[in-house]
Coordinates of C-alpha atoms in Angstrom, one line a residue:
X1268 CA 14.7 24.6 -9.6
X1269 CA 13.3 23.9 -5.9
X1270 CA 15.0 20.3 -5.5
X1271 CA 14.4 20.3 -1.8
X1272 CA 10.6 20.5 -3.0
X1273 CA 10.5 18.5 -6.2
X1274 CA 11.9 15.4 -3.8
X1275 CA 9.3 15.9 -1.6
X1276 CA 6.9 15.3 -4.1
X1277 CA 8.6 12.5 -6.0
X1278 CA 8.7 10.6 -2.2
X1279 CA 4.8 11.3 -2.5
X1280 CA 4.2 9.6 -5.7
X1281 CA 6.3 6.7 -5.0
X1282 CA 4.4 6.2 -1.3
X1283 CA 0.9 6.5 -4.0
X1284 CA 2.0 4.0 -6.1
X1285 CA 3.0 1.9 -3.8
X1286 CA 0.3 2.1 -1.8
X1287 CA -2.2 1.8 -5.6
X1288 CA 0.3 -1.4 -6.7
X1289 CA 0.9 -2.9 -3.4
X1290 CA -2.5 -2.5 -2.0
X1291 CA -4.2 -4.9 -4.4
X1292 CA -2.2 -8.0 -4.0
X1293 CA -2.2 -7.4 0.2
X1294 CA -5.6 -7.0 -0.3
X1295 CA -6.0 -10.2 -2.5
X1296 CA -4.1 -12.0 0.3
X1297 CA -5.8 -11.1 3.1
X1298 CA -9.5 -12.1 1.2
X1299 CA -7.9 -15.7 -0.1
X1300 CA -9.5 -17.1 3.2
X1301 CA -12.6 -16.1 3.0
X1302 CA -13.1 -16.2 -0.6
X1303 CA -11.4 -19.6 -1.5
X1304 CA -13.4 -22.6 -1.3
X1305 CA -11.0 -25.1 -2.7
X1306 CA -7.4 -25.8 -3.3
X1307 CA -8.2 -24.5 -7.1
X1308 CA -9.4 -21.0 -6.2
X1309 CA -6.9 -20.6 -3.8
X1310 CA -4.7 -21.1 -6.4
X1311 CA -6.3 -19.0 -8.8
X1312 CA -6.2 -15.8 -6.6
X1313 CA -2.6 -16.7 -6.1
X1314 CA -1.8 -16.6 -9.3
X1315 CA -4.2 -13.4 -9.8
X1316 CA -1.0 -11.2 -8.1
X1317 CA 1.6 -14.1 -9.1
X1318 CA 3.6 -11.7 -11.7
X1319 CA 2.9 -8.6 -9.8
X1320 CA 3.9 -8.7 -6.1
X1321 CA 7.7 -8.9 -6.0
X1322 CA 7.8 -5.9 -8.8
X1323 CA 5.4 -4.1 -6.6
X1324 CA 7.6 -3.6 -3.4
X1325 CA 10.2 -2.2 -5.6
X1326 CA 8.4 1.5 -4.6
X1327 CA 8.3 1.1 -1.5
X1328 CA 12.5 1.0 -1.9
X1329 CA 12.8 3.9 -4.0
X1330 CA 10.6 5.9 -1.5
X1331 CA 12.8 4.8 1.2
X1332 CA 16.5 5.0 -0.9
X1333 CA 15.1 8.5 -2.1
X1334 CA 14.5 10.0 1.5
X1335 CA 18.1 8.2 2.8
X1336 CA 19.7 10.3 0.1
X1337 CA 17.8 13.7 0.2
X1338 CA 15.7 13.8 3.2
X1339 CA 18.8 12.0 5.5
X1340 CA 17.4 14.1 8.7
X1341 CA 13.7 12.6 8.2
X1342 CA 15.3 9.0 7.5
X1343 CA 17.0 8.8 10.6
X1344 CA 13.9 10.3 12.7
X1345 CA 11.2 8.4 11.2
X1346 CA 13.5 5.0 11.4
X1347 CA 14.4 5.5 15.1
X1348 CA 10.9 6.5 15.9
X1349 CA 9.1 4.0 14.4
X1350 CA 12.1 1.3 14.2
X1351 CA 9.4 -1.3 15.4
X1352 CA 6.6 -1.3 12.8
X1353 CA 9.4 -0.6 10.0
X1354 CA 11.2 -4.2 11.2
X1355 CA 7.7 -5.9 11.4
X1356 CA 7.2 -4.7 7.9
X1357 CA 10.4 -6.3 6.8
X1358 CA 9.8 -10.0 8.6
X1359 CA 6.2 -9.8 7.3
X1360 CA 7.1 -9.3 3.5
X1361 CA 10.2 -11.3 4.0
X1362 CA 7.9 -14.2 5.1
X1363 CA 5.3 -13.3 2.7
X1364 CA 7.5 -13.9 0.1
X1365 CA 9.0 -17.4 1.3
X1366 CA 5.1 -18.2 1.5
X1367 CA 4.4 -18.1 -2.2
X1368 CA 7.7 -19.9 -2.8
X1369 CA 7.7 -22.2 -1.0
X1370 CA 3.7 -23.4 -1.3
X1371 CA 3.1 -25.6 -3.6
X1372 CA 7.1 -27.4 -3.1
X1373 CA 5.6 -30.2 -1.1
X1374 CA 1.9 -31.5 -1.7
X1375 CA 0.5 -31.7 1.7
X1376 CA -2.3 -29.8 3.4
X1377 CA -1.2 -28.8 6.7
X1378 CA 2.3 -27.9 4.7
X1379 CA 0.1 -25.4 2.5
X1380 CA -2.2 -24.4 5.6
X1381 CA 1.2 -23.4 7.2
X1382 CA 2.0 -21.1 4.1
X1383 CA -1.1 -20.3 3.6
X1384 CA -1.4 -17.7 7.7
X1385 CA 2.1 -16.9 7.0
X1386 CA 1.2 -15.3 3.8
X1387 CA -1.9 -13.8 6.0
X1388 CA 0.4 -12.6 8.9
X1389 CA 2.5 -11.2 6.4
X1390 CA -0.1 -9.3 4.4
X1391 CA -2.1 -8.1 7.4
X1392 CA 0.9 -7.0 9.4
X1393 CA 2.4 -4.6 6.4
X1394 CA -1.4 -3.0 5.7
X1395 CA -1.9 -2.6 9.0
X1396 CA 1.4 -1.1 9.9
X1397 CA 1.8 1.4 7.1
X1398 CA -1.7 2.9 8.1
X1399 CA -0.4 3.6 11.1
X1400 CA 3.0 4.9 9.9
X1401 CA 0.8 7.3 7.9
X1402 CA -1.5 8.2 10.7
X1403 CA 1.9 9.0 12.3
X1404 CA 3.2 11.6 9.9
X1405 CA 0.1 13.6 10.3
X1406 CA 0.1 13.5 14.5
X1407 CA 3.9 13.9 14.5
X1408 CA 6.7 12.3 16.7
X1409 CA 8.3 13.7 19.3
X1410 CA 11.7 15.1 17.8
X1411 CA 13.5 17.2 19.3
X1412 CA 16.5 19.5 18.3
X1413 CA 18.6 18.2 15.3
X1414 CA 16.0 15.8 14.6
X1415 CA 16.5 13.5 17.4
X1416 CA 13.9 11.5 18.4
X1417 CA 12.9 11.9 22.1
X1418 CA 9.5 9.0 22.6
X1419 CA 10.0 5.8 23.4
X1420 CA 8.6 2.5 21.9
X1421 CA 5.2 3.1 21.8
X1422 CA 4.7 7.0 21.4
X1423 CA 3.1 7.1 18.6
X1424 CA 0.6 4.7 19.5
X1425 CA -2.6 6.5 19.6
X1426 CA -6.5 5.8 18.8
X1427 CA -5.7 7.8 15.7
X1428 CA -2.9 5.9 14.6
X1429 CA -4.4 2.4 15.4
X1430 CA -8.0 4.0 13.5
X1431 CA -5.0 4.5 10.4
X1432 CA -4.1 1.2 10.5
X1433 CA -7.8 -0.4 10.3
X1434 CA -8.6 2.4 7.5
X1435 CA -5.5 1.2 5.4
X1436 CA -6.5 -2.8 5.5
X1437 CA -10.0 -2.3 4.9
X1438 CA -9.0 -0.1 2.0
X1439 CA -6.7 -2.8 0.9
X1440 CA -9.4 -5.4 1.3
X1441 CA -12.1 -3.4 -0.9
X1442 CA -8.5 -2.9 -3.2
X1443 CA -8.3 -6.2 -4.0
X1444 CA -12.1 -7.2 -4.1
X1445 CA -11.8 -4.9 -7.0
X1446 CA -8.7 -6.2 -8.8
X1447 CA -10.1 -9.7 -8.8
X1448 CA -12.5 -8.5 -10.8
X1449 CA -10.4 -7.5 -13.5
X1450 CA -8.5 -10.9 -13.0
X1451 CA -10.9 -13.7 -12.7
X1452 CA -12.9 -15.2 -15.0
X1453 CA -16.2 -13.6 -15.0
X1454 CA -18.2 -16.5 -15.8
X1455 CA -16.7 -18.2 -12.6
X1456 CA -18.8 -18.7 -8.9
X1457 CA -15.2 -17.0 -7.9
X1458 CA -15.5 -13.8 -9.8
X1459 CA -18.8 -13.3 -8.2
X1460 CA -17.5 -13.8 -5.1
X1461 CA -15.3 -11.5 -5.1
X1462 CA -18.1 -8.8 -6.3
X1463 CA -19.5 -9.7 -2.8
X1464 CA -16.5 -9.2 -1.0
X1465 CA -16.2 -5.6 -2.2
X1466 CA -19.4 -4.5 -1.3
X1467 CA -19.2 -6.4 2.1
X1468 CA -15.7 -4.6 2.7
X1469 CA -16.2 -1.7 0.6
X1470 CA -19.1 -0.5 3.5
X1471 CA -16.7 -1.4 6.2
X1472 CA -13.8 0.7 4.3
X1473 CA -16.3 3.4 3.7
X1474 CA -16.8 3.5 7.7
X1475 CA -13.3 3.5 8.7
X1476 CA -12.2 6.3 6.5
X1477 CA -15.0 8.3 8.0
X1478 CA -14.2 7.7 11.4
X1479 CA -10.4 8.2 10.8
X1480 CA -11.5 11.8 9.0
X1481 CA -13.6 12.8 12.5
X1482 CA -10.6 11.4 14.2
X1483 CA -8.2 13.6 13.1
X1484 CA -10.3 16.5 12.3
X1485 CA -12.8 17.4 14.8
X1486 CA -10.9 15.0 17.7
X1487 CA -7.5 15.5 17.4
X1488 CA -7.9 18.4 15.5
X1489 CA -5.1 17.7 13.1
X1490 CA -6.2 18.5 9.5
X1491 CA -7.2 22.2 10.3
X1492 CA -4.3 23.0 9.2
X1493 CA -5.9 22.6 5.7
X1494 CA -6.9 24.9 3.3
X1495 CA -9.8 25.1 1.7
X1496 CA -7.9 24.2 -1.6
X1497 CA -6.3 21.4 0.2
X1498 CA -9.3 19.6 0.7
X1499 CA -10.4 19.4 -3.3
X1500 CA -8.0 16.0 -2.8
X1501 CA -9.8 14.7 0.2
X1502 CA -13.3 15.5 -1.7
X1503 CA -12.0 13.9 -4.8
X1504 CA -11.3 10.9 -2.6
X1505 CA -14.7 10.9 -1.1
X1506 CA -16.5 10.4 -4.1
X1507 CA -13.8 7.9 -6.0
X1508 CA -15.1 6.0 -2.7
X1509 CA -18.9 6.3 -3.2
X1510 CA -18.0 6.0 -6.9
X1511 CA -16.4 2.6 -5.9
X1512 CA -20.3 1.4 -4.7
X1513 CA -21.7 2.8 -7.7
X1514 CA -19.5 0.8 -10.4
X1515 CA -20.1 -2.1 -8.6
X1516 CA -23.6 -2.1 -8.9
X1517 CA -23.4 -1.0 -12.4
X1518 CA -20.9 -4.1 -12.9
X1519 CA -18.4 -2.0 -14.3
X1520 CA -15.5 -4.0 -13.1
X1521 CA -12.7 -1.6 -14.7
X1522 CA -14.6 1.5 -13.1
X1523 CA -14.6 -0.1 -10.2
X1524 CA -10.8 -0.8 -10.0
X1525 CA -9.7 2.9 -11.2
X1526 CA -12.4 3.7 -8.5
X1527 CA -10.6 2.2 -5.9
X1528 CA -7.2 3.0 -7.4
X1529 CA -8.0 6.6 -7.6
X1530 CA -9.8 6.5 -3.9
X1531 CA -6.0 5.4 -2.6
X1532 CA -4.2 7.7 -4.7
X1533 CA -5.9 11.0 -3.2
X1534 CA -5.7 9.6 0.2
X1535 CA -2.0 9.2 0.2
X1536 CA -1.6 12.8 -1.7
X1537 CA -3.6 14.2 0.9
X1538 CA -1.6 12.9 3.8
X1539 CA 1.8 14.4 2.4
X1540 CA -0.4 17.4 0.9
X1541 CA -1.4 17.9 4.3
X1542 CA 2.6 17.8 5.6
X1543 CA 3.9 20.1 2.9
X1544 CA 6.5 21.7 3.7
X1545 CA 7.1 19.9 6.9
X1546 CA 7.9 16.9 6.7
X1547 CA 7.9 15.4 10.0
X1548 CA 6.1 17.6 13.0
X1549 CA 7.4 17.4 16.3
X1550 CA 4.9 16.8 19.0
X1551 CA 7.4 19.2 21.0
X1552 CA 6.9 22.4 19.7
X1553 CA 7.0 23.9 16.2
X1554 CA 10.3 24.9 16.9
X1555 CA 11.5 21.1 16.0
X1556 CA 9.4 20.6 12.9
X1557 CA 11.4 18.6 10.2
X1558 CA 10.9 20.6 6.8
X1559 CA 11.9 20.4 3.0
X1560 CA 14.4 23.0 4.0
X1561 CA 15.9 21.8 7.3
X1562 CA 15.9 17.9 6.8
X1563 CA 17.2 17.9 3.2
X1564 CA 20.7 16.8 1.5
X1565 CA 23.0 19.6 0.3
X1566 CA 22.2 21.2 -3.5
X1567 CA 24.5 19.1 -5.2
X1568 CA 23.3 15.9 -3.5
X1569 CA 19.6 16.6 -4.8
X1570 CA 20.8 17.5 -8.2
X1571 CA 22.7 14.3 -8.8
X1572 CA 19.8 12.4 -7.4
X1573 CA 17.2 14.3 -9.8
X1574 CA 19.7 12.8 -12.6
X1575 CA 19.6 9.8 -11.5
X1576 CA 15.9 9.5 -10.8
X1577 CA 15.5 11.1 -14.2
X1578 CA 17.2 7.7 -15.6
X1579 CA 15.9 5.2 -13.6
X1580 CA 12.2 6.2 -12.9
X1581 CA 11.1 5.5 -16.4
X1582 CA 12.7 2.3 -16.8
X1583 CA 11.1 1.2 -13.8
X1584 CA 7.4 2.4 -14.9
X1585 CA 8.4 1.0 -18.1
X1586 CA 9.1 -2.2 -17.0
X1587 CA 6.0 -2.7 -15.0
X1588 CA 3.6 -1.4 -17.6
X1589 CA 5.6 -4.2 -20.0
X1590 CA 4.7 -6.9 -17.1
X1591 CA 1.2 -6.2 -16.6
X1592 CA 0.8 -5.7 -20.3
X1593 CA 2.5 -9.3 -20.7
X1594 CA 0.1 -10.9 -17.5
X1595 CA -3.2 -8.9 -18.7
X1596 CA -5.5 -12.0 -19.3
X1597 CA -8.0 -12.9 -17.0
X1598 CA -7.2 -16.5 -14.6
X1599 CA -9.3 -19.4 -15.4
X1600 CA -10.3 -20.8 -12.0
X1601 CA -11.4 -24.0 -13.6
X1602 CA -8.2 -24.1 -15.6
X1603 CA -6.8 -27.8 -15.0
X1604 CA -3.1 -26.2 -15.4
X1605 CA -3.3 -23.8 -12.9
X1606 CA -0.3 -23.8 -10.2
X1607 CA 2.5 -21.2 -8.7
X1608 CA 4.9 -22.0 -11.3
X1609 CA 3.9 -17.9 -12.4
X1610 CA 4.8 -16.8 -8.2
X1611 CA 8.3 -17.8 -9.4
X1612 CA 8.6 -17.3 -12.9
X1613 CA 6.5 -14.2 -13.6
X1614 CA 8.8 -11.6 -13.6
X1615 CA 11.7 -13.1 -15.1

């Protein structure tokens, strides 16, 4: 068995889900403000991703524990060359999660105002960031022999990566327009809302993922790399996104969720599809490319780790299918007993 290449592709679906989980409550986040009208409905979406958020970041540290252990040449290039956005990522989520803690322990307005940007700040700054991180991968980073990274701070910042970041938070936005659907009450001024918000974001999304494809294909000529049987995922993602518009008109709320799920999905796929088998190009020459072959752990190391993964992957999956199987009921906005006692209690 190709370990070096069955890594590569497990890396991919954890960045998907991740991206597919994740997306959703960053998105609900970053629409509480313009969505919430009161201290109830800001509530409500709260508690909307309350028993999902915490669980979801747990892909985001097997993709990252997974290329440490068999990708250790691409974990030290991407970390040193992108070392900012990663430690922007972590104080963002770090004081995203204090935010919903910490909330609703002292009943004052400015005191939840406070929480209330951090939790902003540290929604936008993550779906921002890993846009751009994406947009990265495909332009490359200027590594150099041994996988050594050879930019400096802001190398990678580009109109094609800052276009990725924009894409990926709209996305995110339209994400979690979506999700709300499936979560709020439908008979609620809330819920219908929220069917606003995704059209209103959805055309902005649609926008930005077309200007981030002319970007990188006809500008920066980056994607002509592809195929033409590598872009059946980029076309399958093109009309999950017009199918997005479609469902929502149609007000079929689920439809419009796997829709959106689906739309994220391919686009991540795509991105590592698009990489395969590098896995890190070097703005410097060819030469310097990181690969499957070149950047991976020895045999054995991948074979324990397939062992491992082989235990622990389904548990996880397991696990979060139990929880959103547990939380699967829609919120109540004009539920007198709603509060963030499910931020800290949901997953236990």
């Amino acid at each position: 068995m190709d370990y070096a290449a069955l890594w590569f592709w497990i890396v991919t679906a954890c960045f998907a889900i991740y991206f597919f989980l994740e997306g959703f409550d960053f998105g609900v986040d970053l629409l509480r403000p313009f969505l919430a009208r009161n201290e109830r409905e800001r509530k409500a979406l709260i508690n909307t991703i309350g028993p999902f958020w915490d669980g979801n970041e747990v892909w985001v540290i097997l993709a990252a524990g997974a290329i440490f252990a068999t990708f250790p040449l691409w974990y030290g290039a991407l970390l040193t060359g992108l070392y900012p956005l990663f430690t922007l990522i972590l104080l963002a989520l770090i004081g995203r999660g204090v935010a919903f803690e910490f909330r609703a322990q002292v009943d004052h307005r400015h005191w939840r105002v406070f929480w209330d940007v951090t939790s902003f700040i540290g929604s936008f700054i993550p779906a921002f960031a890993w846009g751009l991180i994406m947009a990265a991968l495909v332009q490359g980073l200027p590594i150099g022999q041994a996988g050594v990274y050879q930019g400096t701070l802001t190398s990678y910042i580009t109109p094609f990566t800052l276009f990725g970041g924009l894409t990926t938070t709209l996305l995110f936005m339209l994400h979690g327009a979506t999700f709300l659907l499936l979560r709020l009450d439908t008979q609620s001024a809330l819920h219908a809302r929220a069917r606003s918000a995704a059209l209103f974001w959805g055309a902005f999304a649609t926008v930005a993922v077309l200007g981030f494809v002319y970007l990188g294909y006809v500008r920066e000529e980056l994607f002509r790399s592809f195929g033409l049987s590598n872009w059946v995922l980029p076309a399958l993602a093109a009309l999950t996104l017009a199918g997005i518009w479609l469902s929502l008109r149609l007000k079929r709320d689920g439809l419009s969720f796997a829709m959106s799920s689906l739309t994220i999905v391919f686009s991540v796929v795509t991105v590592f599809l698009g990489l395969f088998p590098k896995v890190l190009p070097s703005t410097l020459g060819a030469a310097y490319d990181l690969t499957i072959r070149n950047a991976a752990s020895q045999p054995y190391t991948l074979y324990l780790m397939t062992i491992v993964g082989g235990i622990f992957l389904p548990l996880i999956i397991g696990y979060q299918a139990w929880n959103y199987y547990v939380f699967r009921h829609r919120i109540a906005v004009d539920e007198p007993k709603i509060n963030q006692e499910i931020i800290s209690h949901g997953t236990d």
